[in-house]
Amino acid sequence: MHEVSLGQSIEDYLTGEELELTTYEDLRQGLARLLVEEKGYPKANLSPRVAIRFQVDDKPFSRNVDILVRDEQGRPALALLFCSGTPETYTREAVYAARLLPDGPAPLAIVTDSKDAKLLSTANGKPLADGFAAIPSWEQLQNLLTEHPAPDLDPNRLAREQRVFYMYSGFLEGCCGQECSV
């Protein structure tokens, strides 16, 4: 299933701005509410729709992280990505996305389909917890950040990571809503 406009608008829980309502936007809004109202995250530390932009073979590429959690110093801490399939099939993509954030890599990533979730270390890509209980509270996140530092990316590794992320994300793009070339 692909994200499709529902021809209406919805107010963004984090920013208050009007957004296009899509088949997935209400789920993203629910995740933002969960983080703030149930898990104790400060709204000010959450950024919706953070774009990862780079070029592969001179072709510009952009993909959004649904919610970026920043630590108290403003550094990326946790990248949350909503997926349209089982989280297991999106773990690698989520790890690469968290590594390629514009302000530097986040130590942790969560990938969720709104029924299940996986918490991942971005340094090694390993799962740390499964299920919706995998989404840590703000307090638990502070401990996890100490235990799981962000990976270091030198320029060569960064270029390789961008290529792999482009490949993973390219499968999502396909021809749905875009012009196909064979």
Tab-separated table of N, CA and C in Angstrom:
chain	number	residue	atom	x	y	z
A	1	MET	N	0.837	-1.174	0.000
A	1	MET	CA	0.000	0.000	0.000
A	1	MET	C	0.885	1.242	0.000
A	2	HIS	N	0.537	2.209	-0.792
A	2	HIS	CA	1.296	3.443	-0.895
A	2	HIS	C	0.515	4.588	-0.271
A	3	GLU	N	1.244	5.612	0.139
A	3	GLU	CA	0.615	6.775	0.745
A	3	GLU	C	-0.150	7.562	-0.319
A	4	VAL	N	-1.395	7.862	-0.002
A	4	VAL	CA	-2.284	8.528	-0.947
A	4	VAL	C	-2.988	9.680	-0.240
A	5	SER	N	-3.155	10.797	-0.938
A	5	SER	CA	-3.873	11.941	-0.396
A	5	SER	C	-5.345	11.597	-0.224
A	6	LEU	N	-5.920	12.069	0.872
A	6	LEU	CA	-7.347	11.867	1.117
A	6	LEU	C	-8.145	13.129	0.808
A	7	GLY	N	-7.472	14.134	0.230
A	7	GLY	CA	-8.160	15.352	-0.198
A	7	GLY	C	-8.654	16.228	0.934
A	8	GLN	N	-8.071	16.095	2.105
A	8	GLN	CA	-8.445	16.905	3.261
A	8	GLN	C	-7.171	17.397	3.932
A	9	SER	N	-7.333	18.175	4.984
A	9	SER	CA	-6.166	18.612	5.740
A	9	SER	C	-6.308	18.174	7.194
A	10	ILE	N	-5.181	18.200	7.883
A	10	ILE	CA	-5.116	17.817	9.287
A	10	ILE	C	-4.123	18.760	9.962
A	11	GLU	N	-4.348	19.083	11.227
A	11	GLU	CA	-3.422	19.951	11.947
A	11	GLU	C	-2.287	19.109	12.518
A	12	ASP	N	-1.061	19.528	12.251
A	12	ASP	CA	0.103	18.829	12.772
A	12	ASP	C	0.156	18.992	14.289
A	13	TYR	N	0.229	17.898	15.010
A	13	TYR	CA	0.239	17.909	16.470
A	13	TYR	C	1.442	18.663	17.019
A	14	LEU	N	2.588	18.568	16.349
A	14	LEU	CA	3.811	19.175	16.853
A	14	LEU	C	3.965	20.643	16.479
A	15	THR	N	3.541	21.013	15.283
A	15	THR	CA	3.795	22.375	14.803
A	15	THR	C	2.549	23.243	14.725
A	16	GLY	N	1.370	22.624	14.688
A	16	GLY	CA	0.128	23.373	14.541
A	16	GLY	C	-0.197	23.758	13.106
A	17	GLU	N	0.696	23.462	12.168
A	17	GLU	CA	0.444	23.831	10.774
A	17	GLU	C	-0.523	22.842	10.120
A	18	GLU	N	-1.210	23.324	9.098
A	18	GLU	CA	-2.131	22.477	8.346
A	18	GLU	C	-1.334	21.607	7.373
A	19	LEU	N	-1.637	20.318	7.370
A	19	LEU	CA	-0.980	19.357	6.492
A	19	LEU	C	-2.016	18.660	5.633
A	20	GLU	N	-1.557	18.137	4.526
A	20	GLU	CA	-2.416	17.303	3.695
A	20	GLU	C	-2.660	15.991	4.422
A	21	LEU	N	-3.898	15.596	4.548
A	21	LEU	CA	-4.239	14.328	5.175
A	21	LEU	C	-4.017	13.228	4.149
A	22	THR	N	-3.198	12.265	4.523
A	22	THR	CA	-2.918	11.120	3.660
A	22	THR	C	-3.302	9.847	4.400
A	23	THR	N	-3.153	8.742	3.706
A	23	THR	CA	-3.484	7.452	4.319
A	23	THR	C	-2.598	7.142	5.518
A	24	TYR	N	-1.440	7.801	5.648
A	24	TYR	CA	-0.535	7.536	6.769
A	24	TYR	C	-0.381	8.703	7.740
A	25	GLU	N	-0.797	9.905	7.352
A	25	GLU	CA	-0.522	11.075	8.196
A	25	GLU	C	-1.178	10.973	9.572
A	26	ASP	N	-2.390	10.445	9.651
A	26	ASP	CA	-3.020	10.323	10.964
A	26	ASP	C	-2.235	9.366	11.866
A	27	LEU	N	-1.568	8.378	11.274
A	27	LEU	CA	-0.736	7.463	12.059
A	27	LEU	C	0.508	8.182	12.574
A	28	ARG	N	1.112	9.000	11.729
A	28	ARG	CA	2.266	9.795	12.161
A	28	ARG	C	1.872	10.726	13.307
A	29	GLN	N	0.694	11.341	13.188
A	29	GLN	CA	0.227	12.237	14.242
A	29	GLN	C	0.008	11.466	15.545
A	30	GLY	N	-0.505	10.257	15.432
A	30	GLY	CA	-0.694	9.415	16.608
A	30	GLY	C	0.629	9.064	17.276
A	31	LEU	N	1.657	8.831	16.479
A	31	LEU	CA	2.977	8.535	17.040
A	31	LEU	C	3.535	9.753	17.776
A	32	ALA	N	3.349	10.932	17.218
A	32	ALA	CA	3.807	12.154	17.891
A	32	ALA	C	3.086	12.320	19.226
A	33	ARG	N	1.771	12.097	19.237
A	33	ARG	CA	0.995	12.196	20.492
A	33	ARG	C	1.479	11.176	21.522
A	34	LEU	N	1.736	9.960	21.065
A	34	LEU	CA	2.232	8.913	21.952
A	34	LEU	C	3.540	9.343	22.614
A	35	LEU	N	4.472	9.873	21.820
A	35	LEU	CA	5.759	10.291	22.371
A	35	LEU	C	5.582	11.375	23.433
A	36	VAL	N	4.735	12.351	23.166
A	36	VAL	CA	4.568	13.478	24.088
A	36	VAL	C	3.687	13.103	25.281
A	37	GLU	N	2.503	12.586	25.018
A	37	GLU	CA	1.512	12.397	26.073
A	37	GLU	C	1.711	11.132	26.902
A	38	GLU	N	2.276	10.095	26.316
A	38	GLU	CA	2.442	8.849	27.065
A	38	GLU	C	3.887	8.554	27.448
A	39	LYS	N	4.830	9.024	26.631
A	39	LYS	CA	6.237	8.700	26.872
A	39	LYS	C	7.025	9.862	27.464
A	40	GLY	N	6.393	11.043	27.608
A	40	GLY	CA	7.019	12.162	28.295
A	40	GLY	C	8.046	12.958	27.510
A	41	TYR	N	8.036	12.861	26.197
A	41	TYR	CA	8.985	13.619	25.381
A	41	TYR	C	8.561	15.086	25.341
A	42	PRO	N	9.509	16.010	25.504
A	42	PRO	CA	9.165	17.421	25.342
A	42	PRO	C	8.864	17.710	23.861
A	43	LYS	N	7.749	18.359	23.613
A	43	LYS	CA	7.374	18.693	22.231
A	43	LYS	C	8.488	19.444	21.519
A	44	ALA	N	9.169	20.310	22.242
A	44	ALA	CA	10.228	21.129	21.645
A	44	ALA	C	11.398	20.299	21.131
A	45	ASN	N	11.520	19.066	21.581
A	45	ASN	CA	12.628	18.202	21.152
A	45	ASN	C	12.245	17.308	19.976
A	46	LEU	N	11.045	17.479	19.448
A	46	LEU	CA	10.567	16.649	18.341
A	46	LEU	C	10.430	17.499	17.083
A	47	SER	N	10.985	17.004	15.997
A	47	SER	CA	10.879	17.682	14.701
A	47	SER	C	10.230	16.727	13.704
A	48	PRO	N	9.097	17.124	13.114
A	48	PRO	CA	8.453	16.256	12.130
A	48	PRO	C	9.056	16.435	10.738
A	49	ARG	N	8.970	15.382	9.957
A	49	ARG	CA	9.321	15.417	8.532
A	49	ARG	C	10.691	16.034	8.267
A	50	VAL	N	11.725	15.473	8.856
A	50	VAL	CA	13.085	15.975	8.651
A	50	VAL	C	13.651	15.318	7.395
A	51	ALA	N	14.030	16.154	6.440
A	51	ALA	CA	14.510	15.651	5.143
A	51	ALA	C	15.981	15.258	5.205
A	52	ILE	N	16.265	14.130	4.599
A	52	ILE	CA	17.636	13.691	4.354
A	52	ILE	C	17.861	13.939	2.865
A	53	ARG	N	18.816	14.805	2.551
A	53	ARG	CA	19.064	15.164	1.149
A	53	ARG	C	20.521	14.910	0.790
A	54	PHE	N	20.729	14.335	-0.388
A	54	PHE	CA	22.078	14.129	-0.911
A	54	PHE	C	21.968	13.775	-2.381
A	55	GLN	N	23.107	13.558	-3.022
A	55	GLN	CA	23.124	13.204	-4.439
A	55	GLN	C	23.831	11.877	-4.624
A	56	VAL	N	23.310	11.090	-5.556
A	56	VAL	CA	23.954	9.853	-5.992
A	56	VAL	C	24.065	9.952	-7.499
A	57	ASP	N	25.296	9.861	-8.006
A	57	ASP	CA	25.544	9.988	-9.449
A	57	ASP	C	24.893	11.256	-10.001
A	58	ASP	N	25.063	12.355	-9.287
A	58	ASP	CA	24.542	13.677	-9.670
A	58	ASP	C	23.023	13.751	-9.692
A	59	LYS	N	22.354	12.748	-9.168
A	59	LYS	CA	20.896	12.780	-9.086
A	59	LYS	C	20.505	13.156	-7.659
A	60	PRO	N	19.741	14.244	-7.472
A	60	PRO	CA	19.336	14.619	-6.110
A	60	PRO	C	18.344	13.605	-5.540
A	61	PHE	N	18.450	13.396	-4.256
A	61	PHE	CA	17.597	12.432	-3.566
A	61	PHE	C	17.143	13.036	-2.251
A	62	SER	N	15.904	12.773	-1.895
A	62	SER	CA	15.376	13.251	-0.620
A	62	SER	C	14.407	12.220	-0.056
A	63	ARG	N	14.528	11.992	1.229
A	63	ARG	CA	13.620	11.087	1.942
A	63	ARG	C	13.453	11.649	3.333
A	64	ASN	N	12.250	11.606	3.881
A	64	ASN	CA	11.999	12.167	5.206
A	64	ASN	C	12.064	11.118	6.306
A	65	VAL	N	12.559	11.565	7.450
A	65	VAL	CA	12.388	10.837	8.700
A	65	VAL	C	11.100	11.394	9.278
A	66	ASP	N	10.187	10.546	9.704
A	66	ASP	CA	8.876	11.013	10.150
A	66	ASP	C	8.963	11.907	11.377
A	67	ILE	N	9.725	11.482	12.377
A	67	ILE	CA	9.926	12.310	13.578
A	67	ILE	C	11.379	12.165	14.008
A	68	LEU	N	12.031	13.281	14.221
A	68	LEU	CA	13.384	13.284	14.758
A	68	LEU	C	13.318	13.792	16.190
A	69	VAL	N	13.860	13.005	17.102
A	69	VAL	CA	13.963	13.393	18.505
A	69	VAL	C	15.369	13.927	18.716
A	70	ARG	N	15.448	15.097	19.326
A	70	ARG	CA	16.748	15.694	19.639
A	70	ARG	C	16.978	15.624	21.149
A	71	ASP	N	18.250	15.493	21.524
A	71	ASP	CA	18.579	15.480	22.945
A	71	ASP	C	18.540	16.906	23.496
A	72	GLU	N	18.876	17.072	24.745
A	72	GLU	CA	18.803	18.382	25.395
A	72	GLU	C	19.779	19.396	24.787
A	73	GLN	N	20.814	18.918	24.099
A	73	GLN	CA	21.778	19.811	23.453
A	73	GLN	C	21.399	20.083	21.988
A	74	GLY	N	20.284	19.531	21.536
A	74	GLY	CA	19.833	19.754	20.167
A	74	GLY	C	20.397	18.790	19.136
A	75	ARG	N	21.124	17.786	19.568
A	75	ARG	CA	21.704	16.801	18.649
A	75	ARG	C	20.681	15.714	18.332
A	76	PRO	N	20.752	15.140	17.130
A	76	PRO	CA	19.868	14.018	16.818
A	76	PRO	C	20.071	12.879	17.818
A	77	ALA	N	18.976	12.355	18.335
A	77	ALA	CA	19.036	11.276	19.319
A	77	ALA	C	18.328	10.017	18.818
A	78	LEU	N	17.158	10.200	18.217
A	78	LEU	CA	16.322	9.073	17.819
A	78	LEU	C	15.557	9.447	16.552
A	79	ALA	N	15.682	8.627	15.531
A	79	ALA	CA	14.935	8.828	14.287
A	79	ALA	C	13.796	7.826	14.261
A	80	LEU	N	12.580	8.323	14.088
A	80	LEU	CA	11.410	7.458	14.043
A	80	LEU	C	10.863	7.451	12.618
A	81	LEU	N	10.728	6.241	12.069
A	81	LEU	CA	10.213	6.088	10.713
A	81	LEU	C	8.986	5.200	10.725
A	82	PHE	N	7.948	5.651	10.082
A	82	PHE	CA	6.743	4.855	9.882
A	82	PHE	C	6.951	4.047	8.606
A	83	CYS	N	6.576	2.769	8.640
A	83	CYS	CA	6.707	1.935	7.445
A	83	CYS	C	5.358	1.326	7.097
A	84	SER	N	5.190	1.013	5.832
A	84	SER	CA	3.907	0.483	5.361
A	84	SER	C	3.875	-1.034	5.333
A	85	GLY	N	4.902	-1.663	5.843
A	85	GLY	CA	4.950	-3.119	5.928
A	85	GLY	C	5.465	-3.518	7.296
A	86	THR	N	5.820	-4.760	7.450
A	86	THR	CA	6.323	-5.200	8.752
A	86	THR	C	7.652	-4.518	9.056
A	87	PRO	N	7.842	-4.066	10.279
A	87	PRO	CA	9.072	-3.352	10.629
A	87	PRO	C	10.356	-4.119	10.315
A	88	GLU	N	10.327	-5.443	10.416
A	88	GLU	CA	11.535	-6.232	10.127
A	88	GLU	C	12.085	-5.943	8.738
A	89	THR	N	11.193	-5.682	7.787
A	89	THR	CA	11.635	-5.468	6.413
A	89	THR	C	12.177	-4.062	6.182
A	90	TYR	N	12.069	-3.181	7.168
A	90	TYR	CA	12.523	-1.793	7.021
A	90	TYR	C	13.643	-1.435	7.995
A	91	THR	N	14.169	-2.401	8.719
A	91	THR	CA	15.172	-2.073	9.730
A	91	THR	C	16.438	-1.492	9.127
A	92	ARG	N	16.944	-2.057	8.050
A	92	ARG	CA	18.173	-1.543	7.442
A	92	ARG	C	17.967	-0.111	6.945
A	93	GLU	N	16.847	0.138	6.290
A	93	GLU	CA	16.564	1.478	5.790
A	93	GLU	C	16.497	2.478	6.947
A	94	ALA	N	15.876	2.088	8.049
A	94	ALA	CA	15.760	2.981	9.206
A	94	ALA	C	17.130	3.300	9.795
A	95	VAL	N	17.991	2.311	9.867
A	95	VAL	CA	19.342	2.529	10.397
A	95	VAL	C	20.108	3.504	9.504
A	96	TYR	N	20.046	3.295	8.190
A	96	TYR	CA	20.734	4.217	7.279
A	96	TYR	C	20.153	5.624	7.370
A	97	ALA	N	18.855	5.740	7.457
A	97	ALA	CA	18.235	7.056	7.579
A	97	ALA	C	18.752	7.772	8.827
A	98	ALA	N	18.803	7.061	9.949
A	98	ALA	CA	19.267	7.668	11.197
A	98	ALA	C	20.736	8.076	11.109
A	99	ARG	N	21.512	7.362	10.332
A	99	ARG	CA	22.930	7.698	10.173
A	99	ARG	C	23.144	8.923	9.292
A	100	LEU	N	22.193	9.216	8.416
A	100	LEU	CA	22.390	10.249	7.395
A	100	LEU	C	21.628	11.545	7.667
A	101	LEU	N	21.211	11.763	8.869
A	101	LEU	CA	20.481	12.984	9.204
A	101	LEU	C	21.334	14.218	8.958
A	102	PRO	N	20.723	15.343	8.596
A	102	PRO	CA	21.494	16.535	8.236
A	102	PRO	C	22.404	17.067	9.344
A	103	ASP	N	22.040	16.901	10.603
A	103	ASP	CA	22.871	17.407	11.706
A	103	ASP	C	23.752	16.330	12.319
A	104	GLY	N	23.916	15.226	11.617
A	104	GLY	CA	24.748	14.133	12.104
A	104	GLY	C	23.914	12.933	12.480
A	105	PRO	N	24.571	11.795	12.668
A	105	PRO	CA	23.831	10.566	12.948
A	105	PRO	C	23.153	10.579	14.317
A	106	ALA	N	22.002	9.923	14.377
A	106	ALA	CA	21.320	9.680	15.650
A	106	ALA	C	21.777	8.320	16.158
A	107	PRO	N	21.963	8.163	17.433
A	107	PRO	CA	22.388	6.876	17.976
A	107	PRO	C	21.339	5.765	17.838
A	108	LEU	N	20.059	6.160	17.781
A	108	LEU	CA	18.980	5.177	17.803
A	108	LEU	C	17.960	5.451	16.707
A	109	ALA	N	17.275	4.382	16.305
A	109	ALA	CA	16.185	4.505	15.338
A	109	ALA	C	15.049	3.597	15.776
A	110	ILE	N	13.838	4.019	15.456
A	110	ILE	CA	12.654	3.176	15.647
A	110	ILE	C	11.954	3.096	14.308
A	111	VAL	N	11.573	1.895	13.944
A	111	VAL	CA	10.753	1.704	12.759
A	111	VAL	C	9.466	1.036	13.234
A	112	THR	N	8.330	1.564	12.770
A	112	THR	CA	7.036	1.049	13.216
A	112	THR	C	6.009	1.081	12.094
A	113	ASP	N	5.098	0.142	12.156
A	113	ASP	CA	3.961	0.120	11.236
A	113	ASP	C	2.670	0.468	11.974
A	114	SER	N	2.764	0.951	13.191
A	114	SER	CA	1.697	1.304	14.130
A	114	SER	C	1.115	0.096	14.848
A	115	LYS	N	1.550	-1.112	14.487
A	115	LYS	CA	1.119	-2.320	15.199
A	115	LYS	C	2.291	-2.934	15.947
A	116	ASP	N	3.476	-2.767	15.394
A	116	ASP	CA	4.699	-3.315	15.951
A	116	ASP	C	5.774	-2.243	15.829
A	117	ALA	N	6.840	-2.395	16.575
A	117	ALA	CA	7.945	-1.444	16.505
A	117	ALA	C	9.242	-2.165	16.807
A	118	LYS	N	10.332	-1.618	16.267
A	118	LYS	CA	11.670	-2.132	16.546
A	118	LYS	C	12.560	-0.948	16.895
A	119	LEU	N	13.265	-1.065	18.019
A	119	LEU	CA	14.257	-0.087	18.427
A	119	LEU	C	15.607	-0.618	17.985
A	120	LEU	N	16.382	0.229	17.292
A	120	LEU	CA	17.635	-0.208	16.680
A	120	LEU	C	18.799	0.678	17.091
A	121	SER	N	19.954	0.077	17.249
A	121	SER	CA	21.194	0.818	17.435
A	121	SER	C	21.712	1.176	16.049
A	122	THR	N	22.029	2.436	15.810
A	122	THR	CA	22.513	2.804	14.479
A	122	THR	C	24.002	2.525	14.310
A	123	ALA	N	24.726	2.346	15.399
A	123	ALA	CA	26.154	2.048	15.290
A	123	ALA	C	26.380	0.684	14.641
A	124	ASN	N	25.555	-0.299	15.017
A	124	ASN	CA	25.754	-1.648	14.480
A	124	ASN	C	24.509	-2.223	13.799
A	125	GLY	N	23.404	-1.513	13.824
A	125	GLY	CA	22.185	-1.971	13.168
A	125	GLY	C	21.420	-3.050	13.919
A	126	LYS	N	21.857	-3.373	15.105
A	126	LYS	CA	21.225	-4.458	15.855
A	126	LYS	C	19.959	-3.992	16.568
A	127	PRO	N	18.944	-4.875	16.595
A	127	PRO	CA	17.721	-4.562	17.353
A	127	PRO	C	18.003	-4.570	18.852
A	128	LEU	N	17.449	-3.595	19.542
A	128	LEU	CA	17.592	-3.510	20.991
A	128	LEU	C	16.323	-3.940	21.704
A	129	ALA	N	15.176	-3.768	21.050
A	129	ALA	CA	13.897	-4.144	21.655
A	129	ALA	C	12.842	-4.238	20.558
A	130	ASP	N	11.804	-5.043	20.828
A	130	ASP	CA	10.713	-5.251	19.878
A	130	ASP	C	9.379	-4.924	20.534
A	131	GLY	N	8.388	-4.629	19.694
A	131	GLY	CA	7.044	-4.356	20.166
A	131	GLY	C	6.881	-2.896	20.542
A	132	PHE	N	5.667	-2.489	20.836
A	132	PHE	CA	5.437	-1.088	21.160
A	132	PHE	C	6.094	-0.696	22.470
A	133	ALA	N	6.407	-1.665	23.314
A	133	ALA	CA	7.160	-1.389	24.535
A	133	ALA	C	8.600	-1.005	24.198
A	134	ALA	N	9.026	-1.236	22.953
A	134	ALA	CA	10.374	-0.863	22.506
A	134	ALA	C	10.545	0.645	22.434
A	135	ILE	N	9.446	1.376	22.348
A	135	ILE	CA	9.538	2.828	22.285
A	135	ILE	C	9.822	3.322	23.702
A	136	PRO	N	11.037	3.830	23.920
A	136	PRO	CA	11.402	4.207	25.283
A	136	PRO	C	10.723	5.505	25.723
A	137	SER	N	10.571	5.631	27.034
A	137	SER	CA	10.130	6.909	27.589
A	137	SER	C	11.283	7.891	27.430
A	138	TRP	N	11.010	9.170	27.638
A	138	TRP	CA	12.054	10.192	27.563
A	138	TRP	C	13.176	9.864	28.545
A	139	GLU	N	12.815	9.443	29.740
A	139	GLU	CA	13.809	9.094	30.757
A	139	GLU	C	14.634	7.882	30.329
A	140	GLN	N	13.984	6.848	29.816
A	140	GLN	CA	14.708	5.666	29.341
A	140	GLN	C	15.626	6.011	28.180
A	141	LEU	N	15.184	6.933	27.325
A	141	LEU	CA	15.993	7.340	26.182
A	141	LEU	C	17.333	7.908	26.642
A	142	GLN	N	17.336	8.669	27.720
A	142	GLN	CA	18.586	9.270	28.199
A	142	GLN	C	19.614	8.185	28.532
A	143	ASN	N	19.173	7.097	29.169
A	143	ASN	CA	20.076	5.984	29.485
A	143	ASN	C	20.540	5.276	28.218
A	144	LEU	N	19.623	5.079	27.281
A	144	LEU	CA	19.978	4.406	26.026
A	144	LEU	C	21.008	5.206	25.238
A	145	LEU	N	20.904	6.526	25.265
A	145	LEU	CA	21.853	7.365	24.540
A	145	LEU	C	23.260	7.228	25.109
A	146	THR	N	23.359	7.035	26.407
A	146	THR	CA	24.662	6.829	27.038
A	146	THR	C	25.236	5.467	26.647
A	147	GLU	N	24.378	4.461	26.594
A	147	GLU	CA	24.806	3.094	26.287
A	147	GLU	C	25.092	2.863	24.807
A	148	HIS	N	24.483	3.652	23.935
A	148	HIS	CA	24.585	3.430	22.493
A	148	HIS	C	24.938	4.732	21.778
A	149	PRO	N	26.237	5.042	21.684
A	149	PRO	CA	26.633	6.285	21.017
A	149	PRO	C	26.401	6.217	19.505
A	150	ALA	N	26.321	7.389	18.897
A	150	ALA	CA	26.146	7.483	17.444
A	150	ALA	C	27.423	7.023	16.744
A	151	PRO	N	27.279	6.448	15.563
A	151	PRO	CA	28.470	6.034	14.810
A	151	PRO	C	29.207	7.237	14.233
A	152	ASP	N	30.519	7.091	14.045
A	152	ASP	CA	31.309	8.111	13.363
A	152	ASP	C	31.288	7.799	11.867
A	153	LEU	N	31.076	8.821	11.058
A	153	LEU	CA	31.030	8.637	9.610
A	153	LEU	C	32.063	9.541	8.952
A	154	ASP	N	33.182	8.940	8.472
A	154	ASP	CA	34.131	9.737	7.712
A	154	ASP	C	33.543	9.962	6.313
A	155	PRO	N	34.091	10.880	5.516
A	155	PRO	CA	33.497	11.198	4.210
A	155	PRO	C	33.325	9.992	3.282
A	156	ASN	N	34.275	9.072	3.287
A	156	ASN	CA	34.137	7.882	2.435
A	156	ASN	C	32.991	6.987	2.888
A	157	ARG	N	32.905	6.780	4.187
A	157	ARG	CA	31.815	5.955	4.705
A	157	ARG	C	30.476	6.646	4.468
A	158	LEU	N	30.435	7.955	4.639
A	158	LEU	CA	29.208	8.705	4.406
A	158	LEU	C	28.717	8.503	2.970
A	159	ALA	N	29.612	8.585	2.009
A	159	ALA	CA	29.241	8.386	0.597
A	159	ALA	C	28.702	6.969	0.362
A	160	ARG	N	29.336	5.978	0.976
A	160	ARG	CA	28.857	4.594	0.827
A	160	ARG	C	27.483	4.418	1.468
A	161	GLU	N	27.310	5.009	2.641
A	161	GLU	CA	26.025	4.903	3.343
A	161	GLU	C	24.909	5.558	2.520
A	162	GLN	N	25.209	6.683	1.901
A	162	GLN	CA	24.220	7.363	1.068
A	162	GLN	C	23.797	6.486	-0.107
A	163	ARG	N	24.745	5.818	-0.742
A	163	ARG	CA	24.424	4.935	-1.873
A	163	ARG	C	23.513	3.787	-1.437
A	164	VAL	N	23.844	3.176	-0.315
A	164	VAL	CA	23.044	2.051	0.162
A	164	VAL	C	21.649	2.519	0.563
A	165	PHE	N	21.569	3.660	1.247
A	165	PHE	CA	20.262	4.199	1.633
A	165	PHE	C	19.433	4.521	0.396
A	166	TYR	N	20.066	5.088	-0.606
A	166	TYR	CA	19.385	5.386	-1.870
A	166	TYR	C	18.808	4.097	-2.469
A	167	MET	N	19.596	3.040	-2.430
A	167	MET	CA	19.136	1.764	-2.984
A	167	MET	C	17.930	1.239	-2.198
A	168	TYR	N	18.026	1.225	-0.874
A	168	TYR	CA	16.905	0.751	-0.063
A	168	TYR	C	15.658	1.593	-0.305
A	169	SER	N	15.817	2.904	-0.278
A	169	SER	CA	14.673	3.805	-0.444
A	169	SER	C	14.132	3.793	-1.857
A	170	GLY	N	14.972	3.503	-2.817
A	170	GLY	CA	14.532	3.439	-4.208
A	170	GLY	C	13.454	2.402	-4.425
A	171	PHE	N	13.504	1.335	-3.655
A	171	PHE	CA	12.477	0.305	-3.772
A	171	PHE	C	11.109	0.836	-3.358
A	172	LEU	N	11.095	1.813	-2.466
A	172	LEU	CA	9.825	2.403	-2.033
A	172	LEU	C	9.252	3.318	-3.098
A	173	GLU	N	10.136	3.982	-3.827
A	173	GLU	CA	9.689	4.948	-4.820
A	173	GLU	C	8.986	4.251	-5.969
A	174	GLY	N	9.654	3.278	-6.579
A	174	GLY	CA	9.081	2.565	-7.708
A	174	GLY	C	8.457	3.513	-8.701
A	175	CYS	N	7.286	3.186	-9.172
A	175	CYS	CA	6.593	4.032	-10.148
A	175	CYS	C	5.349	4.655	-9.545
A	176	CYS	N	5.050	4.359	-8.320
A	176	CYS	CA	3.821	4.855	-7.719
A	176	CYS	C	3.882	6.371	-7.565
A	177	GLY	N	3.086	7.045	-8.330
A	177	GLY	CA	3.035	8.492	-8.234
A	177	GLY	C	4.197	9.199	-8.884
A	178	GLN	N	5.061	8.446	-9.547
A	178	GLN	CA	6.199	9.051	-10.210
A	178	GLN	C	6.307	8.514	-11.621
A	179	GLU	N	7.104	9.201	-12.421
A	179	GLU	CA	7.292	8.773	-13.793
A	179	GLU	C	8.294	7.621	-13.829
A	180	CYS	N	7.941	6.549	-14.516
A	180	CYS	CA	8.810	5.389	-14.592
A	180	CYS	C	9.629	5.441	-15.870
A	181	SER	N	10.845	4.988	-15.774
A	181	SER	CA	11.672	4.847	-16.982
A	181	SER	C	12.265	3.453	-16.970
A	182	VAL	N	12.104	2.764	-18.066
A	182	VAL	CA	12.581	1.382	-18.139
A	182	VAL	C	13.744	1.304	-19.086
